Tab-separated table of C-alpha atoms and ligand atoms in Angstrom:
chain	number	residue	atom	x	y	z
F	20	MET	CA	146.623	90.882	112.962
F	21	THR	CA	143.481	91.922	110.807
F	22	ALA	CA	140.144	89.925	111.313
F	23	ALA	CA	140.111	88.730	107.911
F	24	ALA	CA	143.272	87.302	108.738
F	25	SER	CA	142.174	85.591	112.030
F	26	LEU	CA	139.869	83.063	109.918
F	27	SER	CA	140.642	79.555	109.964
F	28	GLU	CA	140.216	77.522	106.852
F	29	SER	CA	136.854	75.798	108.091
F	30	GLN	CA	135.704	79.486	109.014
F	31	ARG	CA	136.464	80.646	105.632
F	32	ALA	CA	134.698	77.202	104.255
F	33	ALA	CA	131.743	77.931	106.203
F	34	PHE	CA	131.172	81.625	105.551
F	35	ARG	CA	131.794	80.835	101.846
F	36	ARG	CA	129.062	78.468	101.799
F	37	VAL	CA	126.397	81.128	103.239
F	38	LEU	CA	127.583	83.667	100.743
F	39	ASP	CA	126.801	80.655	98.174
F	40	LEU	CA	123.401	80.813	99.504
F	41	LEU	CA	123.041	84.418	99.150
F	42	THR	CA	123.987	84.310	95.783
F	43	GLU	CA	121.456	81.637	94.769
F	44	ARG	CA	118.775	83.061	96.627
F	45	MET	CA	119.200	86.638	95.333
F	46	ALA	CA	119.455	85.146	91.707
F	47	ALA	CA	116.404	83.337	92.149
F	48	ASP	CA	114.043	85.948	94.077
F	49	ASP	CA	115.128	89.153	92.910
F	50	ALA	CA	113.744	88.512	89.432
F	51	ALA	CA	110.386	86.797	90.906
F	52	LEU	CA	109.804	89.927	93.134
F	53	GLY	CA	109.329	91.731	90.450
F	54	ASP	CA	109.387	95.648	91.678
F	55	ALA	CA	108.371	94.962	95.166
F	56	PHE	CA	110.526	94.998	98.135
F	57	PRO	CA	110.766	91.711	100.602
F	58	TYR	CA	111.140	92.863	104.618
F	59	LEU	CA	110.305	89.957	106.422
F	60	THR	CA	109.486	86.303	105.799
F	61	ALA	CA	105.687	84.828	106.653
F	62	PRO	CA	105.060	81.881	108.740
F	63	SER	CA	104.980	79.962	105.482
F	64	GLY	CA	109.026	80.897	104.794
F	65	ALA	CA	107.769	83.067	101.823
F	66	TRP	CA	108.883	86.813	101.290
F	67	LYS	CA	106.410	89.500	102.610
F	68	THR	CA	107.130	92.584	100.255
F	69	MET	CA	105.988	96.376	100.108
F	70	PRO	CA	106.689	98.954	97.928
F	71	ALA	CA	109.964	100.804	97.973
F	72	THR	CA	107.639	104.051	98.032
F	73	ARG	CA	105.887	103.450	101.286
F	74	SER	CA	107.095	106.167	103.593
F	75	ALA	CA	107.001	106.412	107.101
F	76	GLY	CA	104.209	108.521	109.004
F	77	TYR	CA	101.757	109.049	111.690
F	78	GLY	CA	98.512	107.109	110.689
F	79	PRO	CA	95.233	106.275	112.660
F	80	ASN	CA	97.017	103.363	114.158
F	81	GLY	CA	99.940	105.289	115.178
F	82	TRP	CA	103.584	105.413	114.099
F	83	ASP	CA	104.222	103.485	110.741
F	84	HIS	CA	107.831	103.068	110.007
F	85	GLY	CA	107.144	102.557	106.149
F	86	ASN	CA	109.647	100.860	103.900
F	87	TRP	CA	112.625	101.241	105.762
F	88	PHE	CA	114.081	97.869	104.727
F	89	CYS	CA	114.406	98.615	100.833
F	90	GLY	CA	118.158	99.519	100.834
F	91	PHE	CA	119.249	96.195	102.552
F	92	TRP	CA	118.011	94.278	99.649
F	93	ILE	CA	119.902	96.193	97.273
F	94	GLY	CA	123.064	95.896	99.681
F	95	LEU	CA	122.658	91.569	99.569
F	96	LEU	CA	122.309	91.952	95.832
F	97	LEU	CA	125.596	93.808	95.517
F	98	ALA	CA	127.402	91.622	98.394
F	99	ALA	CA	126.037	88.463	96.085
F	100	TYR	CA	127.813	90.417	93.023
F	101	VAL	CA	131.217	90.957	95.296
F	102	HIS	CA	131.168	87.241	96.083
F	103	SER	CA	130.350	85.693	92.729
F	104	GLY	CA	131.049	88.268	90.016
F	105	ASP	CA	127.760	87.766	88.489
F	106	ALA	CA	127.013	90.701	86.408
F	107	ALA	CA	123.415	90.258	86.550
F	108	LEU	CA	123.147	90.611	89.980
F	109	LEU	CA	124.847	93.979	89.863
F	110	GLY	CA	122.527	95.293	87.233
F	111	ALA	CA	119.359	93.895	89.830
F	112	ALA	CA	121.159	96.106	92.113
F	113	ARG	CA	121.060	99.109	89.696
F	114	ARG	CA	117.639	98.635	88.867
F	115	ARG	CA	116.699	98.785	92.281
F	116	LEU	CA	118.495	101.710	93.154
F	117	ASP	CA	116.303	103.628	90.463
F	118	LEU	CA	113.231	102.155	92.366
F	119	ILE	CA	114.308	103.492	95.718
F	120	GLY	CA	115.502	106.885	94.284
F	121	PRO	CA	112.629	108.796	95.624
F	122	ARG	CA	112.865	107.897	98.870
F	123	ALA	CA	116.136	110.112	99.071
F	124	GLU	CA	113.603	112.864	99.366
F	125	ASP	CA	111.651	111.496	101.996
F	126	PRO	CA	111.905	114.161	105.017
F	127	ASN	CA	110.101	111.686	107.492
F	128	THR	CA	112.263	109.346	108.937
F	129	HIS	CA	115.786	108.822	110.442
F	130	ASP	CA	115.973	105.516	108.664
F	131	ILE	CA	116.819	107.255	105.436
F	132	GLY	CA	120.355	106.236	106.711
F	133	PHE	CA	119.758	102.110	106.691
F	134	ILE	CA	118.136	103.038	103.353
F	135	PHE	CA	121.034	104.708	101.432
F	136	GLN	CA	124.197	103.556	103.473
F	137	SER	CA	123.225	99.953	102.550
F	138	SER	CA	122.611	100.518	99.111
F	139	ALA	CA	124.036	103.593	97.295
F	140	ILE	CA	127.347	104.035	99.286
F	141	PRO	CA	128.268	100.225	98.217
F	142	ALA	CA	127.224	100.692	94.996
F	143	CYS	CA	129.159	104.016	94.795
F	144	HIS	CA	132.396	102.020	96.081
F	145	ILE	CA	131.954	99.058	93.717
F	146	THR	CA	130.950	100.908	90.507
F	147	GLY	CA	132.827	104.253	91.336
F	148	ALA	CA	129.349	105.893	89.655
F	149	ARG	CA	129.097	109.424	90.633
F	150	ALA	CA	125.088	109.357	90.369
F	151	TYR	CA	125.200	106.807	93.682
F	152	ALA	CA	127.277	109.323	95.231
F	153	GLU	CA	124.930	112.080	94.419
F	154	LEU	CA	121.949	110.033	95.778
F	155	ALA	CA	123.613	109.007	98.815
F	156	LEU	CA	124.498	112.841	99.327
F	157	ARG	CA	120.758	113.794	98.836
F	158	ALA	CA	119.669	111.374	101.522
F	159	ALA	CA	122.125	112.612	104.031
F	160	GLU	CA	120.933	116.182	103.180
F	161	ARG	CA	117.601	115.234	104.395
F	162	LEU	CA	119.199	113.146	107.472
F	163	ARG	CA	121.070	116.738	108.369
F	164	ALA	CA	117.598	118.306	108.287
F	165	ARG	CA	116.123	116.526	111.123
F	166	ALA	CA	118.489	118.169	113.303
F	167	VAL	CA	116.528	119.569	116.438
F	168	ARG	CA	118.837	122.506	118.070
F	169	THR	CA	118.347	122.651	122.053
F	170	LYS	CA	119.926	124.438	124.592
F	171	ALA	CA	121.469	121.596	125.547
F	172	GLY	CA	122.897	120.531	121.996
F	173	SER	CA	121.482	119.112	119.079
F	174	TYR	CA	119.872	115.560	118.312
F	175	ILE	CA	118.380	114.124	115.196
F	176	ALA	CA	114.649	113.524	115.852
F	177	ALA	CA	113.740	109.995	114.718
F	178	TRP	CA	110.224	109.560	113.585
F	179	GLY	CA	107.794	112.004	111.695
F	180	PRO	CA	107.639	115.464	110.435
F	181	LEU	CA	109.220	117.975	112.698
F	182	ASP	CA	106.728	120.513	112.810
F	183	ASP	CA	104.567	117.309	114.693
F	184	PRO	CA	105.339	117.934	118.138
F	185	ARG	CA	105.376	113.898	118.673
F	186	GLY	CA	107.867	113.578	115.712
F	187	ARG	CA	110.198	116.500	116.965
F	188	ALA	CA	110.722	115.174	120.686
F	189	SER	CA	111.181	111.799	119.570
F	190	SER	CA	114.666	110.001	119.395
F	191	ALA	CA	115.450	106.279	118.934
F	192	ILE	CA	118.734	104.046	119.756
F	193	ASP	CA	118.179	103.302	116.226
F	194	THR	CA	119.312	106.616	115.023
F	195	MET	CA	122.974	105.633	116.209
F	196	ALA	CA	123.024	103.259	113.267
F	197	ASN	CA	121.852	105.458	110.967
F	198	LEU	CA	124.799	108.298	111.353
F	199	PRO	CA	127.038	106.420	108.859
F	200	LEU	CA	125.519	108.241	106.289
F	201	LEU	CA	126.532	111.499	107.713
F	202	TYR	CA	129.646	110.453	108.384
F	203	TRP	CA	130.176	109.242	104.994
F	204	ALA	CA	128.891	112.420	103.901
F	205	ALA	CA	131.381	114.623	105.722
F	206	ALA	CA	134.473	112.370	103.866
F	207	GLU	CA	132.927	112.534	100.839
F	208	THR	CA	132.302	116.529	100.605
F	209	GLY	CA	134.495	117.928	103.439
F	210	ASP	CA	131.508	119.656	104.955
F	211	ALA	CA	132.099	119.013	108.471
F	212	SER	CA	128.621	119.926	109.359
F	213	PHE	CA	127.456	116.561	108.491
F	214	ARG	CA	129.981	114.843	111.311
F	215	ASP	CA	129.292	117.461	113.885
F	216	LEU	CA	125.924	116.677	113.859
F	217	GLY	CA	126.567	113.032	113.909
F	218	ALA	CA	128.749	113.665	117.251
F	219	ALA	CA	126.369	116.138	118.640
F	220	HIS	CA	123.625	113.501	118.211
F	221	THR	CA	125.924	110.686	119.924
F	222	ARG	CA	126.925	113.042	122.917
F	223	MET	CA	122.971	113.505	123.775
F	224	ALA	CA	122.662	109.695	123.251
F	225	ALA	CA	125.372	108.951	125.622
F	226	GLY	CA	123.350	110.966	128.156
F	227	ALA	CA	119.954	110.163	127.780
F	228	PHE	CA	119.966	106.427	126.416
F	229	VAL	CA	122.813	104.931	128.413
F	230	ARG	CA	121.832	103.416	131.368
F	231	PRO	CA	124.754	103.456	134.577
F	232	ASP	CA	125.032	99.732	134.087
F	233	CYS	CA	125.664	100.347	129.977
F	234	SER	CA	122.133	98.808	128.951
F	235	THR	CA	120.164	101.449	126.850
F	236	TYR	CA	116.695	102.426	126.152
F	237	HIS	CA	114.930	102.245	123.008
F	238	ALA	CA	113.486	105.432	122.849
F	239	VAL	CA	113.568	108.726	124.419
F	240	GLU	CA	111.782	111.746	124.594
F	241	TYR	CA	113.422	115.158	124.923
F	242	ASP	CA	111.892	118.636	125.410
F	243	PRO	CA	112.896	120.152	122.116
F	244	GLU	CA	113.619	123.799	123.460
F	245	SER	CA	115.676	122.672	126.777
F	246	GLY	CA	117.088	119.535	125.441
F	247	VAL	CA	116.286	117.668	128.933
F	248	LYS	CA	114.975	114.002	128.634
F	249	ARG	CA	111.385	113.709	129.628
F	250	ARG	CA	111.343	110.070	129.473
F	251	GLY	CA	112.991	106.919	128.344
F	252	PHE	CA	110.445	104.061	126.863
F	253	THR	CA	109.966	101.650	124.342
F	254	PHE	CA	108.340	100.759	121.162
F	255	GLN	CA	109.550	97.366	120.467
F	256	GLY	CA	111.017	96.020	123.820
F	257	ALA	CA	109.200	94.233	126.383
F	258	ALA	CA	109.207	97.461	129.163
F	259	ASP	CA	110.095	100.895	129.307
F	260	GLU	CA	113.123	99.885	131.533
F	261	SER	CA	114.055	96.572	129.564
F	262	CYS	CA	116.880	96.315	127.541
F	263	TRP	CA	115.876	95.622	123.948
F	264	PRO	CA	119.191	93.710	122.252
F	265	ARG	CA	118.698	94.894	118.721
F	266	GLY	CA	118.794	98.342	120.267
F	267	GLN	CA	121.752	97.612	122.333
F	268	ALA	CA	123.542	96.177	118.886
F	269	TRP	CA	122.470	99.313	117.192
F	270	ALA	CA	123.818	101.508	119.768
F	271	ILE	CA	127.337	99.522	119.487
F	272	LYS	CA	127.714	100.009	115.785
F	273	GLY	CA	126.786	103.708	115.987
F	274	PHE	CA	128.877	104.670	118.737
F	275	ALA	CA	131.947	102.835	117.067
F	276	ALA	CA	131.183	104.821	113.890
F	277	SER	CA	131.032	108.159	115.755
F	278	ALA	CA	134.274	107.296	117.586
F	279	GLU	CA	135.887	106.816	114.206
F	280	ALA	CA	134.528	109.846	112.703
F	281	ALA	CA	134.939	112.409	115.519
F	282	ALA	CA	138.040	110.475	116.424
F	283	ASP	CA	136.444	110.580	119.975
F	284	ALA	CA	138.291	108.116	122.697
F	285	GLY	CA	135.391	108.481	124.920
F	286	PHE	CA	132.838	107.259	122.562
F	287	PHE	CA	135.040	104.275	121.705
F	288	ALA	CA	135.127	103.267	125.587
F	289	LEU	CA	131.372	103.759	125.580
F	290	ALA	CA	130.856	101.286	122.274
F	291	GLU	CA	133.255	99.025	124.176
F	292	ASP	CA	131.027	98.803	127.365
F	293	LEU	CA	128.064	98.676	125.488
F	294	GLY	CA	129.474	95.489	123.663
F	295	ARG	CA	130.588	94.038	127.193
F	296	TYR	CA	127.159	94.700	128.787
F	297	PHE	CA	125.519	92.342	125.223
F	298	LEU	CA	127.890	89.899	126.035
F	299	ALA	CA	127.480	89.665	129.559
F	300	ARG	CA	123.310	89.087	128.877
F	301	LEU	CA	124.282	86.084	126.593
F	302	ASP	CA	123.644	82.403	127.452
F	303	ALA	CA	125.528	79.430	125.742
F	304	GLY	CA	123.492	79.556	122.507
F	305	LEU	CA	125.148	82.992	121.846
F	306	VAL	CA	121.920	84.335	119.967
F	307	PRO	CA	119.934	86.644	122.605
F	308	TYR	CA	116.291	86.343	123.446
F	309	TRP	CA	114.092	89.110	121.620
F	310	ASP	CA	114.484	90.911	125.123
F	311	PHE	CA	116.964	90.398	127.675
F	312	ASP	CA	114.312	91.127	130.304
F	313	ASP	CA	111.280	89.358	129.017
F	314	PRO	CA	109.674	87.865	131.991
F	315	ALA	CA	108.991	84.603	130.054
F	316	ILE	CA	112.338	83.658	129.333
F	317	PRO	CA	113.055	81.001	128.438
F	318	ALA	CA	110.014	80.488	127.084
F	319	ALA	CA	110.555	83.381	124.523
F	320	PRO	CA	111.725	83.966	121.000
F	321	ARG	CA	115.294	84.807	120.089
F	322	ASP	CA	116.120	87.734	117.783
F	323	SER	CA	119.115	86.395	115.388
F	324	SER	CA	119.152	89.603	114.159
F	325	ALA	CA	120.783	91.352	117.367
F	326	ALA	CA	123.556	88.797	117.021
F	327	ALA	CA	124.469	89.597	113.471
F	328	ILE	CA	124.045	93.366	114.222
F	329	ALA	CA	126.323	92.927	117.378
F	330	ALA	CA	128.677	90.791	115.420
F	331	SER	CA	129.202	93.508	112.757
F	332	GLY	CA	129.640	96.200	115.482
F	333	PHE	CA	132.542	93.714	117.478
F	334	LEU	CA	134.353	93.680	113.885
F	335	ASP	CA	134.212	97.471	113.824
F	336	LEU	CA	135.458	97.959	117.165
F	337	ALA	CA	138.239	95.358	116.437
F	338	ARG	CA	138.968	97.626	113.556
F	339	LEU	CA	139.303	100.704	115.216
F	340	SER	CA	140.948	99.278	118.513
F	341	PRO	CA	144.308	100.903	119.387
F	342	ASP	CA	145.045	98.156	121.564
F	343	PRO	CA	146.190	94.946	119.531
F	344	ALA	CA	144.844	92.542	122.593
F	345	LEU	CA	141.976	93.788	122.670
F	346	ALA	CA	141.315	94.194	119.118
F	347	ALA	CA	141.739	90.494	118.811
F	348	GLU	CA	139.341	89.839	121.773
F	349	TRP	CA	136.504	91.793	119.515
F	350	VAL	CA	137.469	89.760	116.472
F	351	ALA	CA	137.030	86.280	118.516
F	352	ARG	CA	133.639	87.726	120.115
F	353	GLY	CA	132.486	88.805	116.630
F	354	LEU	CA	133.712	85.179	114.923
F	355	ALA	CA	131.902	83.331	117.801
F	356	LEU	CA	128.730	84.899	117.265
F	357	LEU	CA	129.013	84.610	113.245
F	358	ASP	CA	129.936	81.073	113.897
F	359	ALA	CA	126.870	80.334	115.707
F	360	LEU	CA	124.321	82.186	113.365
F	361	ALA	CA	126.213	80.122	110.481
F	362	ARG	CA	125.604	76.671	112.432
F	363	ASP	CA	122.488	77.282	114.215
F	364	TYR	CA	120.342	79.819	112.467
F	365	LEU	CA	120.969	79.731	108.651
F	366	VAL	CA	118.006	78.633	106.506
F	367	THR	CA	118.454	75.131	104.994
F	368	GLU	CA	114.731	74.581	103.804
F	369	GLU	CA	114.103	75.646	100.183
F	370	SER	CA	110.743	77.002	101.063
F	371	HIS	CA	111.855	79.255	103.665
F	372	ARG	CA	113.396	82.319	101.989
F	373	GLY	CA	115.953	84.714	103.644
F	374	ILE	CA	119.341	83.675	105.145
F	375	LEU	CA	118.890	83.463	109.221
F	376	LYS	CA	115.922	82.194	110.744
F	377	HIS	CA	114.529	83.580	113.928
F	378	GLY	CA	114.790	86.990	113.947
F	379	CYS	CA	112.279	89.038	115.712
F	380	TYR	CA	111.196	92.222	114.064
F	381	SER	CA	108.655	93.627	116.460
F	382	LYS	CA	106.903	91.151	119.462
F	383	PRO	CA	104.697	94.165	120.850
F	384	GLN	CA	103.004	94.426	117.604
F	385	GLY	CA	102.787	90.988	116.787
F	386	GLU	CA	105.278	91.510	113.187
F	387	GLY	CA	107.419	88.952	112.162
F	388	VAL	CA	108.275	87.235	115.710
F	389	ASP	CA	109.834	84.543	114.516
F	390	SER	CA	111.054	85.228	110.725
F	391	ALA	CA	113.854	86.052	108.641
F	392	VAL	CA	114.254	89.893	109.017
F	393	LEU	CA	116.080	91.701	106.224
F	394	PHE	CA	118.302	93.950	108.122
F	395	GLY	CA	119.316	90.723	110.044
F	396	ASP	CA	120.543	89.045	106.869
F	397	PHE	CA	122.047	92.263	105.936
F	398	TYR	CA	124.182	92.707	108.972
F	399	PHE	CA	125.263	88.982	108.983
F	400	ILE	CA	126.345	89.287	105.219
F	401	GLU	CA	128.075	92.545	105.513
F	402	ALA	CA	129.861	91.031	108.611
F	403	LEU	CA	130.788	88.098	106.300
F	404	VAL	CA	131.993	90.013	103.418
F	405	LYS	CA	134.163	92.502	105.545
F	406	LEU	CA	135.941	88.961	106.392
F	407	LEU	CA	136.063	87.325	103.311
F	408	TYR	CA	136.165	90.384	100.919
F	409	PRO	CA	138.041	93.369	103.244
F	410	GLY	CA	137.413	96.770	101.636
F	411	ARG	CA	135.195	95.493	98.365
F	412	PHE	CA	131.770	96.201	99.792
F	413	ALA	CA	132.036	99.599	101.135
F	414	PRO	CA	134.818	102.128	102.300
F	415	GLU	CA	137.182	100.649	105.162
F	416	ARG	CA	139.905	102.147	106.916
F	417	SER	CA	142.417	99.978	108.647
F	418	ARG	CA	143.504	100.462	112.412
F	419	ALA	CA	146.657	101.653	111.038
F	420	SER	CA	145.812	104.308	108.435
F	421	SER	CA	142.817	105.638	110.743
F	422	GLY	CA	144.818	106.000	114.062
F	423	ARG	CA	141.703	108.169	115.304
F	424	VAL	CA	140.479	106.849	118.639
F	425	ALA	CA	143.634	106.052	120.375
X	29	LIG	N1	113.492	100.344	113.578
X	29	LIG	C1	114.714	99.553	113.969
X	29	LIG	C2	114.544	98.335	114.438
X	29	LIG	O1	113.629	97.672	114.150
X	29	LIG	O2	115.548	97.683	114.589
C-alpha cells in the first residue's frame, strides 16, 4: 500500500487545511515582499528577508551561509499552485525563478543543491519548461565542481571557495540533503559522473560522520590530500560530540536519496538505522529539542523543522523499502510526526507568518531560535504534497518501478 493510500479521512482533511493555509499565506505574502525573499520569522511573527543574490562566503565574522533559503520560497509557491490550481501562484514562482537565476553560477556553497532542487526541478516537472531544467543543470555542474579528490575517495566541500584551505577541508552533514540535485542531473543527462560523485561523497560520509550508535556529527574536517578525517565538530549544535537533530534528519534524507540513485542496499540500511536513532531520541511530543544532548533539556527550545525533514525522509524510506511491512512502518512513523506538527505546531495567529512555529535555525549564533524557518515549512509541505498529490510536485518513482535498493 502506498503512503498516500494509508491516509485516514481525518488526516487527509487536516493536511488539506494546512495546504489551504499555505495557499492563503503565499498569495498574501509573496506580493507584499516585492523582490525580497523571506527566511525566518522575527519575534513579532513578521518575515525577516534578504535578497536572493546574497552569496555565501568567509567574512570578518567567519562563515556566512548567505541566502540558501531562496529556493524554498519558490517551492512553497509551486506546492500552493499544485494544491489550488491558482495560476497567479505559478506566475509568482516563475518571476522568482528569474530572481534566483544568477545563483546557479555561485561557486561557493554546497547549498546550491537546496536552492535549485526545491525550485527549478519542481518548476520543470510541473510546467515541462526546458529553461528550468537547464537552470538546474547549471547548478548541478557547480555542485559537481566542488568535488575534492583525495587518496581515500571524493567528497563535496561544504563551505567556501576551494582555494581557501578552510573551505576545501570542510564537510557538513547537510551536504547529504543537497545530493538529490546531482542525482536528478544524472537521470536527466545520462552523465553518470553526477551520480558517482554523490555515491563517493556518501561513502566517505558514512565513515566520517556516522558514529557507532548511528548518531551523526554536524561537520567534519578532512585532510584534503589523504581524505583522513581530522576531526568531527559542530557549528549549529550544542557540542562537538552531541547529536543535532536537524543534521540527523538531513542524513536520513540524503542516505535514502543515495540508496535510490546508486541502488545501494548498504546506504538504505544505514538510512534506516539513522531514522531509528532519531525516533529513539524523541519524547511523547514527537518533535525534538534543538539538540538531543542539550544539558538544559527540558528547558530548551524545540526544532519543528527537524521533525518535518525527518518525516519527509521516513516517507522516502517507505517508498524505497523492498519490505512491505517495513514500508508500512515508515509510513506510520512519518504520519505520526506530520500529525503532531499539524496538530501542535501549526501557525494560527494572523500576525505570525510562516507555517510551522518553533523551528530553531541556529541556537549557538542566536539566530531564529524560536521561529518559523523556511526549510522547515518547505519539508513539511513537501511531505504533505507527496501524500496528497503523489508525483505532481517532483519526479517520484514507486517502489515497484524503482526496484533499486533490494
Ligand atoms: N545549513 C543547514 C541547516 O541549517 O540546517
